[in-house]
């Protein structure tokens, strides 16, 4: 009888290992050791800290991949930098390890791949995994996330977590400095910046879709109260329900910013961060996940789709649109919220998520 892991216990062992970004070395070794111990062939994804395990039936059939993220978040405690699992990725890693242990010897056709990805929080990990070819043979891809208590009642699960696209952007405005008593000789970047904030706030998009666009930073100070400042930095945060809407938003944002700067005779430079794509699930997979939730937890535990935040998981579908993908939420009562230093949740509920993964795998590969 093969060993069955307990995701609650594993999560408690993973929690203190918390590591940041692409360098999840201790966590990766933990995952590799635990996969090998139950006879699941596993290796690093290329030279990265990503880990891929495979349970191959040897019989032709579909390839299903489950993905867990492994990284923690950086905080400061008593003046020192610390890494803390404040997004529950320790729970995700633990769920996938228990899932693997429950599926050893049960895959009768096709192949199950278990992907443990670093650097979700920095939005780098998925693209690094994609470059190493993890998607090449994949037909179905499923991920999951523990949800805040405000999103999902404790003990319930939802078949889709509808992340929006996000794109932060910095803009650097250059005007012209002058003595404050001779403002007509300068180009005041504060006037330019406030007109940008105002004009961007007037942009309108289809109200049937979720979107928001707002300034989050504004700095302009040439060192004295009597100097017209020549340089300003503004930061904006853009969110959109679909990646197409985000692309439209970015174009209109650029047009408005360029127009305001031209009107005042200032110049502008844009620095766009990585555009994180929106969720683009396949209805078929979401419906299957809903079935799996009903069959494992009971129909009364199936909650409607919830939303909020972003996820680099959506780079996978963008890179290979033919994959059928889905992503479910696990109501473990995360409080006071994700990304809070003192975030906690009921990890005795992680087996609910494991049951959904196991059921899903057996639907396609059992
Ligand atoms: Zn997070
Ligand atoms: Zn997360």
mmCIF file of N, CA, C and O in Angstrom, residues 166-209:
data_model
loop_
_atom_site.group_PDB
_atom_site.id
_atom_site.type_symbol
_atom_site.label_atom_id
_atom_site.label_comp_id
_atom_site.label_asym_id
_atom_site.label_seq_id
_atom_site.Cartn_x
_atom_site.Cartn_y
_atom_site.Cartn_z
ATOM 1 N N UNK A 166 -4.362 42.679 -15.307
ATOM 2 C CA UNK A 166 -3.846 43.850 -14.592
ATOM 3 C C UNK A 166 -2.613 44.362 -15.312
ATOM 4 O O UNK A 166 -1.914 43.599 -15.977
ATOM 5 N N UNK A 167 -2.386 45.669 -15.193
ATOM 6 C CA UNK A 167 -1.205 46.254 -15.818
ATOM 7 C C UNK A 167 -0.839 47.554 -15.105
ATOM 8 O O UNK A 167 -1.499 48.571 -15.287
ATOM 9 N N UNK A 168 0.193 47.529 -14.284
ATOM 10 C CA UNK A 168 0.657 48.773 -13.684
ATOM 11 C C UNK A 168 1.537 49.527 -14.677
ATOM 12 O O UNK A 168 2.206 48.902 -15.495
ATOM 13 N N UNK A 169 1.497 50.846 -14.596
ATOM 14 C CA UNK A 169 2.335 51.630 -15.514
ATOM 15 C C UNK A 169 2.878 52.878 -14.798
ATOM 16 O O UNK A 169 2.177 53.519 -14.018
ATOM 17 N N UNK A 170 4.149 53.152 -15.053
ATOM 18 C CA UNK A 170 4.779 54.387 -14.564
ATOM 19 C C UNK A 170 4.855 55.360 -15.721
ATOM 20 O O UNK A 170 5.187 54.961 -16.843
ATOM 21 N N UNK A 171 4.570 56.632 -15.448
ATOM 22 C CA UNK A 171 4.831 57.636 -16.490
ATOM 23 C C UNK A 171 5.730 58.728 -15.917
ATOM 24 O O UNK A 171 5.602 59.121 -14.759
ATOM 25 N N UNK A 172 6.686 59.143 -16.732
ATOM 26 C CA UNK A 172 7.662 60.156 -16.329
ATOM 27 C C UNK A 172 7.455 61.372 -17.227
ATOM 28 O O UNK A 172 7.637 61.301 -18.444
ATOM 29 N N UNK A 173 7.054 62.500 -16.614
ATOM 30 C CA UNK A 173 6.748 63.703 -17.389
ATOM 31 C C UNK A 173 7.906 64.680 -17.257
ATOM 32 O O UNK A 173 8.442 64.868 -16.159
ATOM 33 N N UNK A 174 8.248 65.275 -18.344
ATOM 34 C CA UNK A 174 9.281 66.308 -18.299
ATOM 35 C C UNK A 174 8.691 67.623 -18.806
ATOM 36 O O UNK A 174 8.195 67.713 -19.936
ATOM 37 N N UNK A 175 8.721 68.651 -17.945
ATOM 38 C CA UNK A 175 8.242 69.979 -18.321
ATOM 39 C C UNK A 175 9.435 70.924 -18.376
ATOM 40 O O UNK A 175 10.488 70.572 -18.906
ATOM 41 N N UNK A 176 9.281 72.100 -17.767
ATOM 42 C CA UNK A 176 10.401 73.062 -17.789
ATOM 43 C C UNK A 176 10.396 73.815 -16.483
ATOM 44 O O UNK A 176 9.354 74.349 -16.059
ATOM 45 N N UNK A 177 11.552 73.848 -15.842
ATOM 46 C CA UNK A 177 11.669 74.517 -14.552
ATOM 47 C C UNK A 177 11.732 76.043 -14.733
ATOM 48 O O UNK A 177 12.209 76.524 -15.761
ATOM 49 N N UNK A 178 11.236 76.753 -13.737
ATOM 50 C CA UNK A 178 11.396 78.210 -13.755
ATOM 51 C C UNK A 178 11.219 78.737 -12.338
ATOM 52 O O UNK A 178 10.768 78.009 -11.455
ATOM 53 N N UNK A 179 11.571 80.004 -12.122
ATOM 54 C CA UNK A 179 11.317 80.642 -10.838
ATOM 55 C C UNK A 179 9.804 80.755 -10.661
ATOM 56 O O UNK A 179 9.087 81.043 -11.638
ATOM 57 N N UNK A 180 9.326 80.516 -9.433
ATOM 58 C CA UNK A 180 7.876 80.532 -9.218
ATOM 59 C C UNK A 180 7.269 81.902 -9.463
ATOM 60 O O UNK A 180 6.057 82.030 -9.680
ATOM 61 N N UNK A 181 8.089 82.960 -9.454
ATOM 62 C CA UNK A 181 7.561 84.288 -9.738
ATOM 63 C C UNK A 181 7.433 84.528 -11.247
ATOM 64 O O UNK A 181 6.866 85.513 -11.678
ATOM 65 N N UNK A 182 7.995 83.597 -12.052
ATOM 66 C CA UNK A 182 7.915 83.710 -13.524
ATOM 67 C C UNK A 182 7.377 82.397 -14.118
ATOM 68 O O UNK A 182 8.047 81.762 -14.937
ATOM 69 N N UNK A 183 6.190 81.991 -13.680
ATOM 70 C CA UNK A 183 5.658 80.680 -14.122
ATOM 71 C C UNK A 183 5.450 80.601 -15.626
ATOM 72 O O UNK A 183 5.449 79.511 -16.194
ATOM 73 N N UNK A 184 5.288 81.756 -16.262
ATOM 74 C CA UNK A 184 5.066 81.766 -17.722
ATOM 75 C C UNK A 184 6.294 81.296 -18.486
ATOM 76 O O UNK A 184 6.213 80.943 -19.655
ATOM 77 N N UNK A 185 7.453 81.249 -17.796
ATOM 78 C CA UNK A 185 8.685 80.792 -18.465
ATOM 79 C C UNK A 185 8.892 79.284 -18.297
ATOM 80 O O UNK A 185 9.824 78.711 -18.862
ATOM 81 N N UNK A 186 8.054 78.651 -17.498
ATOM 82 C CA UNK A 186 8.218 77.205 -17.257
ATOM 83 C C UNK A 186 7.054 76.398 -17.790
ATOM 84 O O UNK A 186 6.089 76.941 -18.322
ATOM 85 N N UNK A 187 7.159 75.071 -17.665
ATOM 86 C CA UNK A 187 6.029 74.161 -17.923
ATOM 87 C C UNK A 187 5.860 73.368 -16.632
ATOM 88 O O UNK A 187 6.692 72.517 -16.308
ATOM 89 N N UNK A 188 4.828 73.697 -15.880
ATOM 90 C CA UNK A 188 4.640 73.117 -14.555
ATOM 91 C C UNK A 188 4.084 71.683 -14.661
ATOM 92 O O UNK A 188 2.944 71.480 -15.069
ATOM 93 N N UNK A 189 4.912 70.712 -14.258
ATOM 94 C CA UNK A 189 4.485 69.307 -14.420
ATOM 95 C C UNK A 189 3.347 68.932 -13.466
ATOM 96 O O UNK A 189 2.664 67.926 -13.681
ATOM 97 N N UNK A 190 3.124 69.735 -12.425
ATOM 98 C CA UNK A 190 1.975 69.451 -11.547
ATOM 99 C C UNK A 190 0.669 69.746 -12.290
ATOM 100 O O UNK A 190 -0.290 68.973 -12.218
ATOM 101 N N UNK A 191 0.680 70.850 -13.063
ATOM 102 C CA UNK A 191 -0.514 71.140 -13.881
ATOM 103 C C UNK A 191 -0.740 70.032 -14.904
ATOM 104 O O UNK A 191 -1.872 69.602 -15.138
ATOM 105 N N UNK A 192 0.360 69.579 -15.514
ATOM 106 C CA UNK A 192 0.241 68.507 -16.517
ATOM 107 C C UNK A 192 -0.298 67.240 -15.845
ATOM 108 O O UNK A 192 -1.237 66.602 -16.322
ATOM 109 N N UNK A 193 0.306 66.893 -14.698
ATOM 110 C CA UNK A 193 -0.060 65.651 -13.997
ATOM 111 C C UNK A 193 -1.508 65.662 -13.534
ATOM 112 O O UNK A 193 -2.228 64.665 -13.703
ATOM 113 N N UNK A 194 -1.979 66.775 -12.964
ATOM 114 C CA UNK A 194 -3.371 66.811 -12.494
ATOM 115 C C UNK A 194 -4.340 66.727 -13.672
ATOM 116 O O UNK A 194 -5.389 66.099 -13.565
ATOM 117 N N UNK A 195 -3.959 67.334 -14.808
ATOM 118 C CA UNK A 195 -4.853 67.225 -15.965
ATOM 119 C C UNK A 195 -4.891 65.790 -16.474
ATOM 120 O O UNK A 195 -5.932 65.307 -16.931
ATOM 121 N N UNK A 196 -3.769 65.071 -16.354
ATOM 122 C CA UNK A 196 -3.752 63.650 -16.763
ATOM 123 C C UNK A 196 -4.654 62.828 -15.844
ATOM 124 O O UNK A 196 -5.487 62.038 -16.304
ATOM 125 N N UNK A 197 -4.510 63.033 -14.533
ATOM 126 C CA UNK A 197 -5.331 62.272 -13.571
ATOM 127 C C UNK A 197 -6.811 62.518 -13.861
ATOM 128 O O UNK A 197 -7.629 61.592 -13.887
ATOM 129 N N UNK A 198 -7.137 63.769 -14.135
ATOM 130 C CA UNK A 198 -8.515 64.151 -14.410
ATOM 131 C C UNK A 198 -9.023 63.526 -15.713
ATOM 132 O O UNK A 198 -10.109 62.932 -15.756
ATOM 133 N N UNK A 199 -8.219 63.651 -16.774
ATOM 134 C CA UNK A 199 -8.645 63.150 -18.087
ATOM 135 C C UNK A 199 -8.748 61.624 -18.095
ATOM 136 O O UNK A 199 -9.690 61.059 -18.672
ATOM 137 N N UNK A 200 -7.805 60.951 -17.443
ATOM 138 C CA UNK A 200 -7.852 59.484 -17.392
ATOM 139 C C UNK A 200 -9.108 59.047 -16.635
ATOM 140 O O UNK A 200 -9.766 58.064 -16.999
ATOM 141 N N UNK A 201 -9.457 59.828 -15.618
ATOM 142 C CA UNK A 201 -10.670 59.534 -14.843
ATOM 143 C C UNK A 201 -11.956 59.678 -15.641
ATOM 144 O O UNK A 201 -13.013 59.187 -15.239
ATOM 145 N N UNK A 202 -11.884 60.389 -16.786
ATOM 146 C CA UNK A 202 -13.072 60.565 -17.644
ATOM 147 C C UNK A 202 -13.220 59.446 -18.676
ATOM 148 O O UNK A 202 -14.211 59.398 -19.399
ATOM 149 N N UNK A 203 -12.210 58.577 -18.778
ATOM 150 C CA UNK A 203 -12.303 57.489 -19.769
ATOM 151 C C UNK A 203 -13.462 56.567 -19.422
ATOM 152 O O UNK A 203 -13.718 56.295 -18.245
ATOM 153 N N UNK A 204 -14.153 56.106 -20.445
ATOM 154 C CA UNK A 204 -15.297 55.214 -20.226
ATOM 155 C C UNK A 204 -15.126 53.934 -21.023
ATOM 156 O O UNK A 204 -14.689 53.968 -22.172
ATOM 157 N N UNK A 205 -15.484 52.815 -20.404
ATOM 158 C CA UNK A 205 -15.466 51.518 -21.089
ATOM 159 C C UNK A 205 -16.797 50.835 -20.822
ATOM 160 O O UNK A 205 -17.562 51.263 -19.953
ATOM 161 N N UNK A 206 -17.057 49.777 -21.578
ATOM 162 C CA UNK A 206 -18.339 49.073 -21.478
ATOM 163 C C UNK A 206 -18.679 48.725 -20.018
ATOM 164 O O UNK A 206 -17.957 47.962 -19.375
ATOM 165 N N UNK A 207 -19.792 49.291 -19.506
ATOM 166 C CA UNK A 207 -20.125 49.031 -18.100
ATOM 167 C C UNK A 207 -20.550 47.591 -17.819
ATOM 168 O O UNK A 207 -20.670 47.205 -16.664
ATOM 169 N N UNK A 208 -20.753 46.794 -18.893
ATOM 170 C CA UNK A 208 -21.096 45.380 -18.669
ATOM 171 C C UNK A 208 -19.869 44.594 -18.226
ATOM 172 O O UNK A 208 -19.982 43.461 -17.778
ATOM 173 N N UNK A 209 -18.683 45.199 -18.419
ATOM 174 C CA UNK A 209 -17.457 44.513 -18.006
ATOM 175 C C UNK A 209 -16.872 45.189 -16.769
ATOM 176 O O UNK A 209 -17.077 46.372 -16.542
#
